[in-house]
């Protein structure tokens, strides 16, 4: 098993420990490890868990928006088109997020059902003499 897969299996603390050890051993190793972790998204620093989503809904009147122009472009038709497009994209984003949630739930349920189906025959055979 490659070391990256093994560290991914151990989780974030293993990556943090490797980075610290890299800095202790020789600072360029620690810096390279830190760049790899951030660049690959292994810490989830900017992916959903604490990135742009934490700013969504701040500074605007509509929930879920993170960017709103502060002034008009001067063309009313374009401004209306832009507002409608942004509204549509935010709705699609919300629907997609809901879809991913349902997909994860279905996957988890399927895995659990498979686990229970595999477990039942074992329990039934061990109880009979």
PDB file of C-alpha atoms in Angstrom, residues 2-128:
ATOM      1  CA  UNK A   2       1.457   3.402  -0.947  1.00  0.00           C
ATOM      2  CA  UNK A   3       2.296   5.765   1.886  1.00  0.00           C
ATOM      3  CA  UNK A   4      -0.222   8.385   0.688  1.00  0.00           C
ATOM      4  CA  UNK A   5      -3.074   5.850   0.821  1.00  0.00           C
ATOM      5  CA  UNK A   6      -1.954   4.687   4.260  1.00  0.00           C
ATOM      6  CA  UNK A   7      -1.858   8.278   5.553  1.00  0.00           C
ATOM      7  CA  UNK A   8      -5.277   8.970   4.031  1.00  0.00           C
ATOM      8  CA  UNK A   9      -6.571   5.916   5.870  1.00  0.00           C
ATOM      9  CA  UNK A  10      -5.171   7.234   9.162  1.00  0.00           C
ATOM     10  CA  UNK A  11      -6.701  10.669   8.578  1.00  0.00           C
ATOM     11  CA  UNK A  12      -5.784  14.292   9.197  1.00  0.00           C
ATOM     12  CA  UNK A  13      -3.724  13.734  12.360  1.00  0.00           C
ATOM     13  CA  UNK A  14      -1.289  11.548  10.406  1.00  0.00           C
ATOM     14  CA  UNK A  15      -0.849  14.231   7.748  1.00  0.00           C
ATOM     15  CA  UNK A  16      -0.286  16.871  10.422  1.00  0.00           C
ATOM     16  CA  UNK A  17       2.266  14.667  12.190  1.00  0.00           C
ATOM     17  CA  UNK A  18       4.090  14.021   8.901  1.00  0.00           C
ATOM     18  CA  UNK A  19       4.224  17.762   8.204  1.00  0.00           C
ATOM     19  CA  UNK A  20       5.603  18.509  11.672  1.00  0.00           C
ATOM     20  CA  UNK A  21       8.198  15.741  11.358  1.00  0.00           C
ATOM     21  CA  UNK A  22       9.142  17.102   7.947  1.00  0.00           C
ATOM     22  CA  UNK A  23       9.747  20.545   9.419  1.00  0.00           C
ATOM     23  CA  UNK A  24      11.789  19.027  12.251  1.00  0.00           C
ATOM     24  CA  UNK A  25      13.918  16.938   9.873  1.00  0.00           C
ATOM     25  CA  UNK A  26      14.531  19.620   7.250  1.00  0.00           C
ATOM     26  CA  UNK A  27      12.279  22.619   6.626  1.00  0.00           C
ATOM     27  CA  UNK A  28      11.920  22.146   2.822  1.00  0.00           C
ATOM     28  CA  UNK A  29      10.468  18.673   3.434  1.00  0.00           C
ATOM     29  CA  UNK A  30       7.882  20.115   5.814  1.00  0.00           C
ATOM     30  CA  UNK A  31       7.082  22.906   3.389  1.00  0.00           C
ATOM     31  CA  UNK A  32       6.690  20.451   0.498  1.00  0.00           C
ATOM     32  CA  UNK A  33       4.421  18.246   2.604  1.00  0.00           C
ATOM     33  CA  UNK A  34       2.313  21.239   3.613  1.00  0.00           C
ATOM     34  CA  UNK A  35       2.024  22.369  -0.020  1.00  0.00           C
ATOM     35  CA  UNK A  36       0.988  18.842  -1.053  1.00  0.00           C
ATOM     36  CA  UNK A  37      -1.662  18.626   1.678  1.00  0.00           C
ATOM     37  CA  UNK A  38      -3.184  21.987   0.810  1.00  0.00           C
ATOM     38  CA  UNK A  39      -2.903  21.501  -2.944  1.00  0.00           C
ATOM     39  CA  UNK A  40      -4.495  18.059  -2.911  1.00  0.00           C
ATOM     40  CA  UNK A  41      -7.346  19.184  -0.633  1.00  0.00           C
ATOM     41  CA  UNK A  42      -6.610  16.533   1.969  1.00  0.00           C
ATOM     42  CA  UNK A  43      -7.361  18.948   4.803  1.00  0.00           C
ATOM     43  CA  UNK A  44     -10.602  20.108   3.163  1.00  0.00           C
ATOM     44  CA  UNK A  45      -9.610  23.659   4.009  1.00  0.00           C
ATOM     45  CA  UNK A  46     -11.337  25.162   1.004  1.00  0.00           C
ATOM     46  CA  UNK A  47     -13.759  22.445  -0.065  1.00  0.00           C
ATOM     47  CA  UNK A  48     -17.217  22.762   1.409  1.00  0.00           C
ATOM     48  CA  UNK A  49     -16.220  22.289   5.040  1.00  0.00           C
ATOM     49  CA  UNK A  50     -15.027  25.821   5.635  1.00  0.00           C
ATOM     50  CA  UNK A  51     -14.360  27.505   2.350  1.00  0.00           C
ATOM     51  CA  UNK A  52     -16.594  29.816   0.377  1.00  0.00           C
ATOM     52  CA  UNK A  53     -19.692  28.265   1.931  1.00  0.00           C
ATOM     53  CA  UNK A  54     -18.961  29.923   5.256  1.00  0.00           C
ATOM     54  CA  UNK A  55     -19.360  33.323   3.568  1.00  0.00           C
ATOM     55  CA  UNK A  56     -22.555  32.420   1.792  1.00  0.00           C
ATOM     56  CA  UNK A  57     -25.445  34.434   3.042  1.00  0.00           C
ATOM     57  CA  UNK A  58     -23.353  37.241   4.499  1.00  0.00           C
ATOM     58  CA  UNK A  59     -23.606  40.727   3.146  1.00  0.00           C
ATOM     59  CA  UNK A  60     -26.644  40.119   0.967  1.00  0.00           C
ATOM     60  CA  UNK A  61     -30.371  40.095   1.306  1.00  0.00           C
ATOM     61  CA  UNK A  62     -30.782  36.651  -0.270  1.00  0.00           C
ATOM     62  CA  UNK A  63     -29.779  33.539   1.656  1.00  0.00           C
ATOM     63  CA  UNK A  64     -27.080  31.434   0.022  1.00  0.00           C
ATOM     64  CA  UNK A  65     -25.494  34.202  -2.011  1.00  0.00           C
ATOM     65  CA  UNK A  66     -21.908  35.182  -1.390  1.00  0.00           C
ATOM     66  CA  UNK A  67     -21.423  37.770  -4.097  1.00  0.00           C
ATOM     67  CA  UNK A  68     -23.635  40.631  -5.083  1.00  0.00           C
ATOM     68  CA  UNK A  69     -22.568  43.584  -7.188  1.00  0.00           C
ATOM     69  CA  UNK A  70     -22.562  46.785  -5.211  1.00  0.00           C
ATOM     70  CA  UNK A  71     -23.730  48.965  -8.083  1.00  0.00           C
ATOM     71  CA  UNK A  72     -25.529  48.798 -11.372  1.00  0.00           C
ATOM     72  CA  UNK A  73     -23.752  48.270 -14.670  1.00  0.00           C
ATOM     73  CA  UNK A  74     -25.819  51.067 -16.190  1.00  0.00           C
ATOM     74  CA  UNK A  75     -27.800  48.693 -18.384  1.00  0.00           C
ATOM     75  CA  UNK A  76     -31.064  47.747 -16.720  1.00  0.00           C
ATOM     76  CA  UNK A  77     -31.713  44.763 -19.037  1.00  0.00           C
ATOM     77  CA  UNK A  78     -28.268  43.334 -18.302  1.00  0.00           C
ATOM     78  CA  UNK A  79     -28.701  43.868 -14.558  1.00  0.00           C
ATOM     79  CA  UNK A  80     -32.023  41.999 -14.617  1.00  0.00           C
ATOM     80  CA  UNK A  81     -30.486  39.205 -16.694  1.00  0.00           C
ATOM     81  CA  UNK A  82     -27.528  38.946 -14.303  1.00  0.00           C
ATOM     82  CA  UNK A  83     -29.800  38.831 -11.251  1.00  0.00           C
ATOM     83  CA  UNK A  84     -31.994  36.142 -12.814  1.00  0.00           C
ATOM     84  CA  UNK A  85     -28.966  34.091 -13.863  1.00  0.00           C
ATOM     85  CA  UNK A  86     -27.428  34.294 -10.394  1.00  0.00           C
ATOM     86  CA  UNK A  87     -30.743  33.333  -8.826  1.00  0.00           C
ATOM     87  CA  UNK A  88     -31.041  30.343 -11.186  1.00  0.00           C
ATOM     88  CA  UNK A  89     -27.467  29.220 -10.504  1.00  0.00           C
ATOM     89  CA  UNK A  90     -27.983  29.447  -6.749  1.00  0.00           C
ATOM     90  CA  UNK A  91     -31.142  27.352  -7.053  1.00  0.00           C
ATOM     91  CA  UNK A  92     -29.273  24.754  -9.132  1.00  0.00           C
ATOM     92  CA  UNK A  93     -26.475  24.712  -6.565  1.00  0.00           C
ATOM     93  CA  UNK A  94     -28.979  24.161  -3.758  1.00  0.00           C
ATOM     94  CA  UNK A  95     -30.705  21.363  -5.710  1.00  0.00           C
ATOM     95  CA  UNK A  96     -27.364  19.718  -6.473  1.00  0.00           C
ATOM     96  CA  UNK A  97     -26.324  19.898  -2.812  1.00  0.00           C
ATOM     97  CA  UNK A  98     -29.628  18.268  -1.850  1.00  0.00           C
ATOM     98  CA  UNK A  99     -29.123  15.601  -4.536  1.00  0.00           C
ATOM     99  CA  UNK A 100     -25.643  14.801  -3.201  1.00  0.00           C
ATOM    100  CA  UNK A 101     -27.073  14.488   0.296  1.00  0.00           C
ATOM    101  CA  UNK A 102     -29.731  12.051  -0.902  1.00  0.00           C
ATOM    102  CA  UNK A 103     -27.099  10.127  -2.863  1.00  0.00           C
ATOM    103  CA  UNK A 104     -24.858   9.792   0.203  1.00  0.00           C
ATOM    104  CA  UNK A 105     -27.812   8.680   2.294  1.00  0.00           C
ATOM    105  CA  UNK A 106     -28.800   6.056  -0.290  1.00  0.00           C
ATOM    106  CA  UNK A 107     -25.220   4.783  -0.505  1.00  0.00           C
ATOM    107  CA  UNK A 108     -24.936   4.562   3.276  1.00  0.00           C
ATOM    108  CA  UNK A 109     -28.255   2.721   3.472  1.00  0.00           C
ATOM    109  CA  UNK A 110     -27.210   0.265   0.754  1.00  0.00           C
ATOM    110  CA  UNK A 111     -23.918  -0.439   2.525  1.00  0.00           C
ATOM    111  CA  UNK A 112     -25.695  -0.922   5.836  1.00  0.00           C
ATOM    112  CA  UNK A 113     -28.295  -3.222   4.272  1.00  0.00           C
ATOM    113  CA  UNK A 114     -25.510  -5.261   2.675  1.00  0.00           C
ATOM    114  CA  UNK A 115     -23.719  -5.505   6.013  1.00  0.00           C
ATOM    115  CA  UNK A 116     -26.898  -6.659   7.745  1.00  0.00           C
ATOM    116  CA  UNK A 117     -27.629  -9.193   4.991  1.00  0.00           C
ATOM    117  CA  UNK A 118     -24.122 -10.651   5.339  1.00  0.00           C
ATOM    118  CA  UNK A 119     -24.392 -10.707   9.114  1.00  0.00           C
ATOM    119  CA  UNK A 120     -27.757 -12.507   9.359  1.00  0.00           C
ATOM    120  CA  UNK A 121     -26.618 -15.879   7.962  1.00  0.00           C
ATOM    121  CA  UNK A 122     -23.619 -15.933  10.305  1.00  0.00           C
ATOM    122  CA  UNK A 123     -25.763 -15.258  13.363  1.00  0.00           C
ATOM    123  CA  UNK A 124     -28.325 -17.861  12.306  1.00  0.00           C
ATOM    124  CA  UNK A 125     -25.695 -20.589  11.718  1.00  0.00           C
ATOM    125  CA  UNK A 126     -23.856 -19.948  14.993  1.00  0.00           C
ATOM    126  CA  UNK A 127     -27.009 -20.318  17.101  1.00  0.00           C
ATOM    127  CA  UNK A 128     -27.958 -23.751  15.731  1.00  0.00           C
TER     128      UNK A 128
END
